[in-house]
PDB file of C-alpha atoms in Angstrom:
ATOM      1  CA  MET P   1      87.359 114.434 122.812  1.00 87.00           C
ATOM      2  CA  ALA P   2      89.060 115.453 119.549  1.00 93.00           C
ATOM      3  CA  GLN P   3      92.487 114.013 118.781  1.00 97.00           C
ATOM      4  CA  LEU P   4      95.369 114.430 116.357  1.00 98.00           C
ATOM      5  CA  PHE P   5      96.026 111.222 114.432  1.00 98.00           C
ATOM      6  CA  PHE P   6      99.115 110.315 112.429  1.00 97.00           C
ATOM      7  CA  ARG P   7      98.528 107.365 110.122  1.00 96.00           C
ATOM      8  CA  TYR P   8     101.811 106.491 108.450  1.00 94.00           C
ATOM      9  CA  SER P   9     103.180 103.870 106.100  1.00 91.00           C
ATOM     10  CA  THR P  10     105.688 103.277 103.349  1.00 87.00           C
ATOM     11  CA  MET P  11     104.837 103.986  99.708  1.00 82.00           C
ATOM     12  CA  ASN P  12     101.840 102.314  98.072  1.00 80.00           C
ATOM     13  CA  ALA P  13     100.099 101.210 101.258  1.00 81.00           C
ATOM     14  CA  GLY P  14      96.789 102.907 100.458  1.00 81.00           C
ATOM     15  CA  LYS P  15      97.081 106.131 102.467  1.00 88.00           C
ATOM     16  CA  SER P  16      95.283 108.275  99.895  1.00 87.00           C
ATOM     17  CA  ILE P  17      92.410 105.836  99.357  1.00 89.00           C
ATOM     18  CA  GLU P  18      92.023 105.618 103.144  1.00 91.00           C
ATOM     19  CA  LEU P  19      91.741 109.420 103.344  1.00 93.00           C
ATOM     20  CA  ILE P  20      89.192 109.495 100.512  1.00 93.00           C
ATOM     21  CA  LYS P  21      87.186 106.761 102.241  1.00 94.00           C
ATOM     22  CA  VAL P  22      87.169 108.609 105.571  1.00 95.00           C
ATOM     23  CA  ALA P  23      86.070 111.825 103.832  1.00 94.00           C
ATOM     24  CA  TYR P  24      83.249 109.969 102.096  1.00 94.00           C
ATOM     25  CA  ASN P  25      82.069 108.409 105.354  1.00 96.00           C
ATOM     26  CA  TYR P  26      81.863 111.823 107.042  1.00 95.00           C
ATOM     27  CA  GLU P  27      80.077 113.442 104.111  1.00 94.00           C
ATOM     28  CA  GLU P  28      77.642 110.550 103.757  1.00 95.00           C
ATOM     29  CA  ARG P  29      76.451 111.418 107.267  1.00 95.00           C
ATOM     30  CA  GLY P  30      76.040 115.095 106.449  1.00 95.00           C
ATOM     31  CA  LYS P  31      79.297 116.177 108.067  1.00 96.00           C
ATOM     32  CA  THR P  32      81.797 118.705 106.705  1.00 96.00           C
ATOM     33  CA  VAL P  33      85.420 117.760 106.092  1.00 97.00           C
ATOM     34  CA  LEU P  34      88.341 120.000 105.237  1.00 97.00           C
ATOM     35  CA  VAL P  35      90.729 118.089 102.969  1.00 96.00           C
ATOM     36  CA  MET P  36      94.276 119.364 102.507  1.00 95.00           C
ATOM     37  CA  THR P  37      97.425 118.075 100.852  1.00 93.00           C
ATOM     38  CA  SER P  38     100.985 119.190 100.309  1.00 87.00           C
ATOM     39  CA  GLY P  39     101.568 121.612  97.467  1.00 83.00           C
ATOM     40  CA  VAL P  40     104.966 119.962  96.953  1.00 80.00           C
ATOM     41  CA  ASP P  41     103.488 116.824  95.397  1.00 72.00           C
ATOM     42  CA  ASP P  42     101.893 118.054  92.176  1.00 67.00           C
ATOM     43  CA  ARG P  43     102.052 114.835  90.152  1.00 69.00           C
ATOM     44  CA  PHE P  44      98.285 114.923  89.623  1.00 64.00           C
ATOM     45  CA  GLY P  45      97.957 118.718  89.794  1.00 66.00           C
ATOM     46  CA  ARG P  46      98.078 121.041  92.781  1.00 78.00           C
ATOM     47  CA  GLY P  47      95.527 120.326  95.437  1.00 77.00           C
ATOM     48  CA  VAL P  48      94.572 116.844  94.279  1.00 81.00           C
ATOM     49  CA  VAL P  49      94.495 113.707  96.411  1.00 83.00           C
ATOM     50  CA  LYS P  50      94.645 110.700  94.102  1.00 76.00           C
ATOM     51  CA  SER P  51      94.920 107.017  94.912  1.00 77.00           C
ATOM     52  CA  ARG P  52      96.648 104.332  92.865  1.00 73.00           C
ATOM     53  CA  ILE P  53      93.276 102.773  92.011  1.00 72.00           C
ATOM     54  CA  GLY P  54      92.163 105.992  90.330  1.00 74.00           C
ATOM     55  CA  LEU P  55      89.890 107.655  92.885  1.00 81.00           C
ATOM     56  CA  SER P  56      90.620 111.305  93.558  1.00 78.00           C
ATOM     57  CA  ARG P  57      89.242 114.452  95.136  1.00 89.00           C
ATOM     58  CA  ASN P  58      90.184 118.095  95.327  1.00 89.00           C
ATOM     59  CA  ALA P  59      92.010 119.447  98.353  1.00 92.00           C
ATOM     60  CA  ILE P  60      93.497 122.696  99.605  1.00 93.00           C
ATOM     61  CA  PRO P  61      97.252 122.756  98.822  1.00 94.00           C
ATOM     62  CA  ILE P  62      99.616 123.413 101.727  1.00 94.00           C
ATOM     63  CA  ASP P  63     102.742 125.409 100.897  1.00 94.00           C
ATOM     64  CA  GLU P  64     105.582 126.355 103.242  1.00 93.00           C
ATOM     65  CA  GLY P  65     103.970 129.669 104.181  1.00 94.00           C
ATOM     66  CA  THR P  66     100.389 128.376 104.430  1.00 95.00           C
ATOM     67  CA  ASN P  67      98.649 129.072 107.746  1.00 97.00           C
ATOM     68  CA  ILE P  68      96.414 126.049 108.218  1.00 97.00           C
ATOM     69  CA  LEU P  69      94.759 127.493 111.309  1.00 97.00           C
ATOM     70  CA  GLU P  70      93.631 130.609 109.443  1.00 97.00           C
ATOM     71  CA  ILE P  71      92.191 128.515 106.606  1.00 97.00           C
ATOM     72  CA  PHE P  72      90.365 126.324 109.089  1.00 97.00           C
ATOM     73  CA  MET P  73      88.915 129.300 110.972  1.00 97.00           C
ATOM     74  CA  MET P  74      87.603 130.890 107.759  1.00 96.00           C
ATOM     75  CA  GLU P  75      86.002 127.638 106.634  1.00 95.00           C
ATOM     76  CA  ASN P  76      84.619 126.976 110.106  1.00 96.00           C
ATOM     77  CA  MET P  77      82.889 130.388 110.118  1.00 95.00           C
ATOM     78  CA  ARG P  78      80.996 129.436 106.955  1.00 94.00           C
ATOM     79  CA  ARG P  79      80.012 125.996 108.199  1.00 94.00           C
ATOM     80  CA  GLN P  80      81.203 123.939 111.123  1.00 95.00           C
ATOM     81  CA  VAL P  81      84.115 121.733 110.090  1.00 97.00           C
ATOM     82  CA  ASP P  82      83.744 118.271 111.615  1.00 97.00           C
ATOM     83  CA  CYS P  83      87.117 116.818 110.603  1.00 97.00           C
ATOM     84  CA  VAL P  84      90.378 117.905 108.966  1.00 98.00           C
ATOM     85  CA  LEU P  85      92.114 115.379 106.708  1.00 97.00           C
ATOM     86  CA  VAL P  86      95.686 115.928 105.514  1.00 97.00           C
ATOM     87  CA  ASP P  87      97.482 113.893 102.840  1.00 94.00           C
ATOM     88  CA  GLU P  88     101.271 113.858 102.235  1.00 93.00           C
ATOM     89  CA  ALA P  89     101.729 115.163 105.780  1.00 95.00           C
ATOM     90  CA  GLN P  90     105.450 114.338 105.785  1.00 94.00           C
ATOM     91  CA  PHE P  91     106.068 117.459 103.703  1.00 93.00           C
ATOM     92  CA  MET P  92     104.597 119.839 106.275  1.00 94.00           C
ATOM     93  CA  LYS P  93     106.700 122.151 108.421  1.00 96.00           C
ATOM     94  CA  LYS P  94     106.801 122.419 112.205  1.00 97.00           C
ATOM     95  CA  HIS P  95     104.430 125.400 112.254  1.00 97.00           C
ATOM     96  CA  HIS P  96     101.869 123.449 110.217  1.00 97.00           C
ATOM     97  CA  ILE P  97     101.780 120.698 112.836  1.00 97.00           C
ATOM     98  CA  GLU P  98     101.457 123.272 115.619  1.00 98.00           C
ATOM     99  CA  GLU P  99      98.514 124.826 113.751  1.00 98.00           C
ATOM    100  CA  LEU P 100      96.853 121.428 113.491  1.00 98.00           C
ATOM    101  CA  VAL P 101      97.376 120.936 117.232  1.00 98.00           C
ATOM    102  CA  GLU P 102      95.605 124.262 117.840  1.00 97.00           C
ATOM    103  CA  ILE P 103      92.657 123.123 115.701  1.00 97.00           C
ATOM    104  CA  VAL P 104      92.309 119.987 117.812  1.00 98.00           C
ATOM    105  CA  ASP P 105      92.794 121.626 121.192  1.00 97.00           C
ATOM    106  CA  SER P 106      90.962 124.929 120.725  1.00 96.00           C
ATOM    107  CA  PHE P 107      88.164 123.899 118.362  1.00 97.00           C
ATOM    108  CA  GLU P 108      87.649 120.269 119.421  1.00 97.00           C
ATOM    109  CA  CYS P 109      87.946 119.193 115.790  1.00 97.00           C
ATOM    110  CA  PRO P 110      89.664 115.881 114.992  1.00 97.00           C
ATOM    111  CA  VAL P 111      92.607 116.009 112.580  1.00 98.00           C
ATOM    112  CA  ILE P 112      93.802 112.921 110.701  1.00 98.00           C
ATOM    113  CA  CYS P 113      97.159 113.119 108.913  1.00 97.00           C
ATOM    114  CA  TYR P 114      98.430 110.569 106.404  1.00 96.00           C
ATOM    115  CA  GLY P 115     102.032 110.334 105.262  1.00 94.00           C
ATOM    116  CA  LEU P 116     105.395 108.655 105.174  1.00 92.00           C
ATOM    117  CA  LYS P 117     107.412 108.395 108.369  1.00 92.00           C
ATOM    118  CA  ASN P 118     110.947 108.100 107.033  1.00 91.00           C
ATOM    119  CA  ASP P 119     112.605 109.047 103.769  1.00 88.00           C
ATOM    120  CA  PHE P 120     114.692 106.895 101.408  1.00 86.00           C
ATOM    121  CA  THR P 121     117.743 107.259 103.684  1.00 86.00           C
ATOM    122  CA  ASN P 122     115.676 106.351 106.781  1.00 86.00           C
ATOM    123  CA  LYS P 123     115.686 109.851 108.209  1.00 88.00           C
ATOM    124  CA  LEU P 124     112.444 111.363 109.467  1.00 93.00           C
ATOM    125  CA  PHE P 125     110.745 114.030 107.394  1.00 93.00           C
ATOM    126  CA  GLU P 126     110.147 117.279 109.282  1.00 95.00           C
ATOM    127  CA  GLY P 127     106.376 116.883 109.230  1.00 96.00           C
ATOM    128  CA  SER P 128     106.589 113.269 110.352  1.00 96.00           C
ATOM    129  CA  TYR P 129     108.963 114.145 113.182  1.00 96.00           C
ATOM    130  CA  TYR P 130     106.601 116.704 114.692  1.00 97.00           C
ATOM    131  CA  LEU P 131     103.577 114.490 114.155  1.00 97.00           C
ATOM    132  CA  LEU P 132     105.345 111.771 116.132  1.00 97.00           C
ATOM    133  CA  VAL P 133     105.980 114.371 118.848  1.00 97.00           C
ATOM    134  CA  TYR P 134     102.471 115.845 118.997  1.00 98.00           C
ATOM    135  CA  ALA P 135     100.009 113.203 117.770  1.00 97.00           C
ATOM    136  CA  ASP P 136      97.566 111.711 120.255  1.00 97.00           C
ATOM    137  CA  LYS P 137      97.396 108.493 118.236  1.00 97.00           C
ATOM    138  CA  ILE P 138      99.997 107.034 115.889  1.00 97.00           C
ATOM    139  CA  GLU P 139      98.804 104.241 113.639  1.00 95.00           C
ATOM    140  CA  GLU P 140     100.612 102.203 110.995  1.00 93.00           C
ATOM    141  CA  ILE P 141      99.005 101.360 107.655  1.00 90.00           C
ATOM    142  CA  LYS P 142     100.775  98.175 106.624  1.00 90.00           C
ATOM    143  CA  THR P 143     101.995  96.952 103.270  1.00 89.00           C
ATOM    144  CA  ILE P 144     104.471  94.278 102.217  1.00 90.00           C
ATOM    145  CA  CYS P 145     107.875  93.941 100.620  1.00 91.00           C
ATOM    146  CA  TRP P 146     108.272  91.825  97.478  1.00 91.00           C
ATOM    147  CA  CYS P 147     109.347  88.928  99.739  1.00 90.00           C
ATOM    148  CA  GLY P 148     106.122  88.992 101.774  1.00 90.00           C
ATOM    149  CA  ARG P 149     107.542  90.549 104.933  1.00 92.00           C
ATOM    150  CA  LYS P 150     106.097  93.789 106.261  1.00 92.00           C
ATOM    151  CA  ALA P 151     107.587  96.755 104.405  1.00 92.00           C
ATOM    152  CA  THR P 152     109.038  99.407 106.704  1.00 90.00           C
ATOM    153  CA  MET P 153     111.517 101.182 104.408  1.00 89.00           C
ATOM    154  CA  VAL P 154     111.280 103.198 101.199  1.00 89.00           C
ATOM    155  CA  ALA P 155     114.003 102.730  98.584  1.00 86.00           C
ATOM    156  CA  ARG P 156     114.722 105.265  95.858  1.00 86.00           C
ATOM    157  CA  VAL P 157     115.446 103.662  92.492  1.00 84.00           C
ATOM    158  CA  ILE P 158     116.937 105.620  89.591  1.00 78.00           C
ATOM    159  CA  ASP P 159     117.503 103.912  86.227  1.00 75.00           C
ATOM    160  CA  GLY P 160     116.948 100.584  87.922  1.00 74.00           C
ATOM    161  CA  LYS P 161     119.616 101.228  90.549  1.00 74.00           C
ATOM    162  CA  PHE P 162     119.097 101.442  94.321  1.00 77.00           C
ATOM    163  CA  VAL P 163     120.384 104.800  95.607  1.00 78.00           C
ATOM    164  CA  LYS P 164     120.922 105.948  99.187  1.00 73.00           C
ATOM    165  CA  ALA P 165     122.133 109.510  98.634  1.00 67.00           C
ATOM    166  CA  GLY P 166     120.537 112.656  97.263  1.00 70.00           C
ATOM    167  CA  GLU P 167     118.016 115.349  98.090  1.00 71.00           C
ATOM    168  CA  GLN P 168     115.414 114.312 100.650  1.00 76.00           C
ATOM    169  CA  ILE P 169     112.409 115.461  98.636  1.00 70.00           C
ATOM    170  CA  VAL P 170     112.210 114.263  95.037  1.00 64.00           C
ATOM    171  CA  ILE P 171     108.647 113.687  93.895  1.00 61.00           C
ATOM    172  CA  GLY P 172     107.990 110.359  92.218  1.00 60.00           C
ATOM    173  CA  GLY P 173     105.776 107.310  92.191  1.00 59.00           C
ATOM    174  CA  ASN P 174     106.199 103.608  91.491  1.00 62.00           C
ATOM    175  CA  ASP P 175     108.835 104.444  88.891  1.00 69.00           C
ATOM    176  CA  MET P 176     111.146 105.850  91.573  1.00 78.00           C
ATOM    177  CA  TYR P 177     110.210 104.398  94.961  1.00 84.00           C
ATOM    178  CA  VAL P 178     109.862 100.834  96.228  1.00 88.00           C
ATOM    179  CA  SER P 179     108.628  99.689  99.637  1.00 89.00           C
ATOM    180  CA  LEU P 180     110.923  97.099 101.221  1.00 90.00           C
ATOM    181  CA  CYS P 181     111.379  95.201 104.462  1.00 91.00           C
ATOM    182  CA  ARG P 182     114.414  96.149 106.549  1.00 91.00           C
ATOM    183  CA  LYS P 183     116.416  93.102 105.385  1.00 91.00           C
ATOM    184  CA  HIS P 184     116.079  93.814 101.679  1.00 90.00           C
ATOM    185  CA  TYR P 185     116.511  97.553 102.126  1.00 89.00           C
ATOM    186  CA  ASN P 186     119.822  96.901 103.883  1.00 88.00           C
ATOM    187  CA  ASP P 187     120.791  94.332 101.225  1.00 85.00           C
ATOM    188  CA  GLY P 188     119.807  96.697  98.412  1.00 80.00           C
ATOM    189  CA  ARG P 189     117.516  94.092  96.847  1.00 80.00           C
ATOM    190  CA  ILE P 190     114.589  95.781  95.146  1.00 79.00           C
ATOM    191  CA  ASP P 191     112.927  92.649  93.760  1.00 78.00           C
ATOM    192  CA  GLY P 192     113.164  88.889  93.755  1.00 63.00           C
ATOM    193  CA  ASP P 193     115.345  88.757  90.652  1.00 57.00           C
ATOM    194  CA  TYR P 194     117.932  91.181  91.990  1.00 44.00           C
ATOM    195  CA  ASN P 195     121.283  89.391  92.508  1.00 40.00           C
ATOM    196  CA  GLY P 196     119.594  86.159  91.481  1.00 34.00           C
ATOM    197  CA  GLU P 197     117.508  85.885  94.649  1.00 36.00           C
ATOM    198  CA  SER P 198     114.086  84.319  94.250  1.00 31.00           C
ATOM    199  CA  ALA P 199     111.107  85.718  96.110  1.00 31.00           C
ATOM    200  CA  VAL P 200     110.175  83.579  99.088  1.00 28.00           C
ATOM    201  CA  LYS P 201     107.431  84.602 101.453  1.00 31.00           C
ATOM    202  CA  GLU P 202     108.478  84.492 105.093  1.00 32.00           C
ATOM    203  CA  GLU P 203     106.338  85.031 108.164  1.00 30.00           C
TER     204      GLU P 203
END
């Protein structure tokens, strides 16, 4: 039975490389995948999924007015689509998630979405909110804070300073966002040298 998956994490946990790996595994077995990504994140060009280790692949960009269901149905008429993979799913709108639900329920096609859960102020993104509502399976892709604890928060850093106010969506990479555990997010400590604290790994 097909399901809607939401695989979430903080920044730099390997979401994009996981998507590329899943796509490769399907295609290696002769299956067809439909890969999509948000048109908002154009750091590597529109419609490109790229991992930190350099692997990339083309994808269909999703904009605010994109009808994912219509795109799927057109592609599925040409050749049966065996899986839909979506990167940067946090940037999707409510109607996008509802369209993905329709793909799963009406066409028995699994959909796997990758994205952030919460923003730099710890509020849910719209896409993440509705994925948490509708997903059949919610899975965490884990990464760690500089101290060794599990990272659960994303901090925005501008000119070396931790900021907790501003527009929700500002596209950036390692130069602007840092994954932190809850303790160091709340303390505003973005690395082991901040405020003279040394990095100590804790279980």
